[in-house]
XYZ file of C-alpha atoms in Angstrom:
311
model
C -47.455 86.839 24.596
C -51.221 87.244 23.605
C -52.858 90.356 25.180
C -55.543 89.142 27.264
C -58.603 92.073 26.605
C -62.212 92.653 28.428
C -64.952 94.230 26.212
C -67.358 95.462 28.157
C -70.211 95.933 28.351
C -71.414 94.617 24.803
C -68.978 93.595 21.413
C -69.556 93.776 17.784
C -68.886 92.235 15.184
C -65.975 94.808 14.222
C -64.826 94.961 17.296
C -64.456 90.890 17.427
C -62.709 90.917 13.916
C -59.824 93.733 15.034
C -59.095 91.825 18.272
C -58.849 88.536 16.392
C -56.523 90.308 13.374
C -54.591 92.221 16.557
C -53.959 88.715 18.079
C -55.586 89.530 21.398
C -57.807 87.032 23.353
C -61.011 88.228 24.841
C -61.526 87.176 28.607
C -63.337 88.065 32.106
C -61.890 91.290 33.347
C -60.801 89.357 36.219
C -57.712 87.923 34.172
C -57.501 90.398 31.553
C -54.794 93.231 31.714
C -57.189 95.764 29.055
C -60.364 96.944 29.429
C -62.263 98.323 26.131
C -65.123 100.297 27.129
C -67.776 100.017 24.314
C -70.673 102.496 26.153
C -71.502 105.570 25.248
C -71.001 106.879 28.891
C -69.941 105.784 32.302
C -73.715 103.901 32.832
C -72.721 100.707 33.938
C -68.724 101.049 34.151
C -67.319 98.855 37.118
C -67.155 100.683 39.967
C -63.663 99.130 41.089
C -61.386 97.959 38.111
C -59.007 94.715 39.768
C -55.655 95.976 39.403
C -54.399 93.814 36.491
C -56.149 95.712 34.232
C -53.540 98.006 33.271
C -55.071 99.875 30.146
C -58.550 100.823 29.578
C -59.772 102.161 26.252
C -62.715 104.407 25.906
C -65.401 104.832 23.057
C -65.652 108.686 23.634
C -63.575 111.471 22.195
C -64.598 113.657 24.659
C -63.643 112.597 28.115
C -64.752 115.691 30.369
C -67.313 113.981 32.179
C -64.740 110.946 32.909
C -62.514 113.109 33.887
C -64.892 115.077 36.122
C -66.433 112.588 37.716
C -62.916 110.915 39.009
C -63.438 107.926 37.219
C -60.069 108.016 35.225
C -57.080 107.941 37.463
C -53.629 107.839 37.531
C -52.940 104.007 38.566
C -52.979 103.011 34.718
C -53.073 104.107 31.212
C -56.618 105.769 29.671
C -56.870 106.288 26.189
C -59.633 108.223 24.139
C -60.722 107.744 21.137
C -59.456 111.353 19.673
C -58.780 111.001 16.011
C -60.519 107.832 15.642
C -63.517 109.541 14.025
C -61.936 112.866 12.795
C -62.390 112.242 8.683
C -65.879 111.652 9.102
C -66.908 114.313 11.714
C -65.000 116.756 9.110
C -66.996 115.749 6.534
C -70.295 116.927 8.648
C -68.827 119.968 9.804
C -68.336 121.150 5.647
C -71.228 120.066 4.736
C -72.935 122.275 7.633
C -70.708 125.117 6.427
C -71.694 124.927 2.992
C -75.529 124.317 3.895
C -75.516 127.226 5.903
C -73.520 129.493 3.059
C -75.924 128.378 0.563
C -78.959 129.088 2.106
C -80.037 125.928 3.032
C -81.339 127.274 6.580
C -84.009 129.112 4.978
C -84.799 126.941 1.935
C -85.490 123.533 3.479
C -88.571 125.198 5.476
C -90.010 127.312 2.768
C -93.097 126.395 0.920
C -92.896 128.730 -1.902
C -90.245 130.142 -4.433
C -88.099 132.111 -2.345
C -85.443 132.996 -5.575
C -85.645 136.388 -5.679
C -85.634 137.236 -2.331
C -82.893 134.740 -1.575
C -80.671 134.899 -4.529
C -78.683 137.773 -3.280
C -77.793 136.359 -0.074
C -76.725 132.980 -1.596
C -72.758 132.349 -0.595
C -69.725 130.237 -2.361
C -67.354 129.247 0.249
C -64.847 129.851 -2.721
C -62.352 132.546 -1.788
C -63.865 132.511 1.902
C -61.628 132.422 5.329
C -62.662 129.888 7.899
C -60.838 130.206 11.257
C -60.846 126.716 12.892
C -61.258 126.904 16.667
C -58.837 124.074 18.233
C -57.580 122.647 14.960
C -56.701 119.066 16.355
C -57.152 116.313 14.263
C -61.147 117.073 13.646
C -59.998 120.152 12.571
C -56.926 118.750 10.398
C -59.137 116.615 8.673
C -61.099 119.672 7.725
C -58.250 121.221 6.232
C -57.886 119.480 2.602
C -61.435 119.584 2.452
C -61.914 123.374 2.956
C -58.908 124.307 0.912
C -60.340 121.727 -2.116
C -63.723 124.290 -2.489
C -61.008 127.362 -2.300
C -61.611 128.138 0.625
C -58.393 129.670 3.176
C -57.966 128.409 6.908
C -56.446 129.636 9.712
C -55.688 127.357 12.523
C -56.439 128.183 16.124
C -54.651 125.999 19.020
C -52.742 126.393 22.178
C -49.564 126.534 20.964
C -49.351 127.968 17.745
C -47.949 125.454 16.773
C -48.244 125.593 12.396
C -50.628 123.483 11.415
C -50.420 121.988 7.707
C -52.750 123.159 5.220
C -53.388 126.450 7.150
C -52.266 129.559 5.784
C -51.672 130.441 9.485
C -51.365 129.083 12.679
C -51.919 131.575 16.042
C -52.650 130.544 19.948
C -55.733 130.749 22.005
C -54.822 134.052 22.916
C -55.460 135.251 19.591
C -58.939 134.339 19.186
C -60.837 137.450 18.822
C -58.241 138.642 16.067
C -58.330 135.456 14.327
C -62.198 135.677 14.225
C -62.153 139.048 13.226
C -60.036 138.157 10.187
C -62.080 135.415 8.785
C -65.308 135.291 7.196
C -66.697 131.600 8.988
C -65.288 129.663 12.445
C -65.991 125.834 12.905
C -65.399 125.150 16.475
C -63.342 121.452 17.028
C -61.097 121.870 20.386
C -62.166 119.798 23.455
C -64.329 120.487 26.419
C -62.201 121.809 29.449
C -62.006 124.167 32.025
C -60.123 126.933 29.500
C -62.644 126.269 27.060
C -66.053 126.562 28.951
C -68.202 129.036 27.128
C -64.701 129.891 24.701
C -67.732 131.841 22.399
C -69.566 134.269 23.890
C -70.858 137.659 22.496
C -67.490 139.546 22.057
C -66.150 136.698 19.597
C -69.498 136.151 18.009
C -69.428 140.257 17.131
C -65.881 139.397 16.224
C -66.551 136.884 13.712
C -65.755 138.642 10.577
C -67.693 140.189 7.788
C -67.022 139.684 4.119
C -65.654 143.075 2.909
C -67.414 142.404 -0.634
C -70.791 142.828 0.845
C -70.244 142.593 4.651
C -72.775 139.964 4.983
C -71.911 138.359 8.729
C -70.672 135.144 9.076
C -71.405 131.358 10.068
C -70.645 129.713 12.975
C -70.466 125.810 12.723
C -69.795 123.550 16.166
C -69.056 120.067 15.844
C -67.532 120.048 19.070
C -69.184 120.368 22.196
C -71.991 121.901 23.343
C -70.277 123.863 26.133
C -67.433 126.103 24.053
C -70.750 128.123 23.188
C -72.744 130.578 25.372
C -75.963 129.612 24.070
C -77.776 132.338 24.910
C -75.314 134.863 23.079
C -75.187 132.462 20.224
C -79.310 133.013 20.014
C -79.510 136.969 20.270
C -76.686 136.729 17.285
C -78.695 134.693 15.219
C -81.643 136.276 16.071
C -80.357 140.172 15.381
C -78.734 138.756 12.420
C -74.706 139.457 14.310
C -74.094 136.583 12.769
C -75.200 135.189 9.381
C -76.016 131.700 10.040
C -75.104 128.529 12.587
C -74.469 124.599 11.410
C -75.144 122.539 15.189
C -74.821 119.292 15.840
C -73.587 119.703 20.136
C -75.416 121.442 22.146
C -75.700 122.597 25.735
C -77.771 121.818 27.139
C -78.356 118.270 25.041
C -80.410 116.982 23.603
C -82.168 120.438 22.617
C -85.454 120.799 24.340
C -88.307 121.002 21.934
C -88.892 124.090 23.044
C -85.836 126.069 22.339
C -85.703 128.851 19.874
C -83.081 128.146 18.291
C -85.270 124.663 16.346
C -87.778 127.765 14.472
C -84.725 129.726 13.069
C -84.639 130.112 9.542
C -80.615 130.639 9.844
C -79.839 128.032 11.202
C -78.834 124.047 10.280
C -79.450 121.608 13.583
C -78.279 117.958 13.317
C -78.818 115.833 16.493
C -75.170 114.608 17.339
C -74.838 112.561 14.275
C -71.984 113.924 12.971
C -70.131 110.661 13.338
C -72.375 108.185 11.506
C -73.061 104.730 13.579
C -71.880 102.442 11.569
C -68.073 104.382 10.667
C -68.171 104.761 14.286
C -68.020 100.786 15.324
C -65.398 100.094 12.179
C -63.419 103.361 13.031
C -63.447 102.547 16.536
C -62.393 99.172 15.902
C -59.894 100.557 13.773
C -58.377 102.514 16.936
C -58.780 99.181 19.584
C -56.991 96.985 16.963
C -53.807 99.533 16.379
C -53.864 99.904 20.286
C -53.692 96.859 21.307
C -50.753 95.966 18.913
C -48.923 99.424 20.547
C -49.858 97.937 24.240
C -48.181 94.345 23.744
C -45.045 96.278 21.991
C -44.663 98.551 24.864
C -45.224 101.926 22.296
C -46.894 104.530 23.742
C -50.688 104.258 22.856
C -52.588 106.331 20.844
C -55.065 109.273 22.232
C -53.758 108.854 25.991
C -55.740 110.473 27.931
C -53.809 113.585 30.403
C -55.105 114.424 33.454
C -53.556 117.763 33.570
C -54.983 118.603 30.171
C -58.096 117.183 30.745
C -58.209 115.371 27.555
């Protein structure tokens, strides 16, 4: 039987083409048992869904404000779109790493030959440790791209569960231990109540030193704005507890003008582009199209959403 699907509230192009190749049939919400939710937030979102629709898909990864707001509840099935866009926010969280390690920060504003003042303070993520902070599938992805530029991981989740590619895995509980033995962290768990503020001043002190030439570390977050005490993260930066941070979340967000964190010389800021526009629509489609093929099988759907997570 053809899945009957609402988009709301605008298509694409890719989002058209994986409907039509996952044989579902696009329709009012009023007879449709899905509901894919193509906005960026809850602007707009029907206030009461009709109770045929029995699955609604989200565009967001993060679903904290869904969640908060009691918009998602328990009558049907809510998936995410966790995973969907993990490769490519990887990519951007690297590339922040590496910009920060090689001086980037400091380069990019100058307007003069810094070389032999900078030289020294240069860094090769070769032979570095990078402890990744809620290594979920942003922080999978991250893996084989870390280890390619010989760099060593250790994975950070709930469990402790091993994660592959790591060279360990330890819980939440072992944060400050974990940060103490690398040299970097990239934050990539999910916004929650455990996770509010996760890095404050203890971990950023934490956050190890390279025993070579104990220059501090580099904090990247391609997360969410919220696992960071901001203020803590700026008195690092700013007495030099830290060696450098790669942002692209923020809290609050967007950054005002203002903020000091914009006029530091140690610091990369990207405005929330880590997952480019247009991979977002095809890996988004992507996600719908696989879904909807699980939903008219009966498999359990992919990135469903737990209330008693919160993610």
């Amino acid at each position: 039987m053809t899945l009957k699907v609402a988009v709301l509230p605008t298509s694409n192009t890719y989002l058209e083409k994986a409907l039509h190749s996952a044989g579902a049939a696009v329709t009012s919400l009023d007879d449709a048992q899905a509901l894919i939710w193509t906005g960026s937030d809850q602007t707009g979102f029907p206030r009461d869904l009709p109770s045929n629709i029995q699955w609604v898909q989200l565009k967001s990864a993060g679903v904290r404000p869904w969640i908060e707001s009691g918009r998602i509840d328990s009558q049907r099935t809510w998936t995410s779109a966790v995973g969907a866009y993990s490769a490519d926010v990887a990519e951007h969280a690297v590339a922040l790493l590496l910009g920060c390690l090689r001086q980037f920060t400091l380069h990019a504003r100058a307007d003069s030959w810094l070389k032999e003042q900078t030289w020294g303070t240069v860094r090769s993520l070769r032979g570095r440790t990078v402890a990744i902070v809620g290594a979920g599938s942003i922080g999978r992805s991250m893996i084989p791209l870390l280890t390619a530029h010989g760099a060593k991981v250790i994975a950070i989740n709930r469990s402790g569960r091993k994660v592959d590619g790591a060279e360990r895995t330890v819980t939440s509980r072992e944060l400050d231990e974990a940060l103490a033995a690398a040299d970097d962290a990239v934050l990539g768990g999910a916004s929650t109540d455990e996770t509010q503020r996760l890095i404050g001043a203890e971990q950023l002190a934490a956050l190890g030193t390279d025993p070579r030439d104990g220059s501090p570390g580099v904090l990247v977050n391609i997360a969410r704005g919220d696992l960071v005490d901001t203020e803590a993260l700026t008195d690092a930066l700013r007495r030099r507890i830290i060696g450098g941070a790669g942002l692209d979340v923020f809290d609050p967000e967007p950054l005002p003008s203002q903020d000091p964190l914009w006029g530091m010389d140690n610091v990369l800021i990207t405005p929330h582009v880590a997952n480019p526009r247009n991979r977002m629509l095809d890996n988004f489609a992507s996600l719908v199209a696989e879904n909807v093929q699980r939903f008219a099988s009966g498999k359990t759907l992919r990135a469903e959403i737990d209330l008693n997570r919160s993610y």
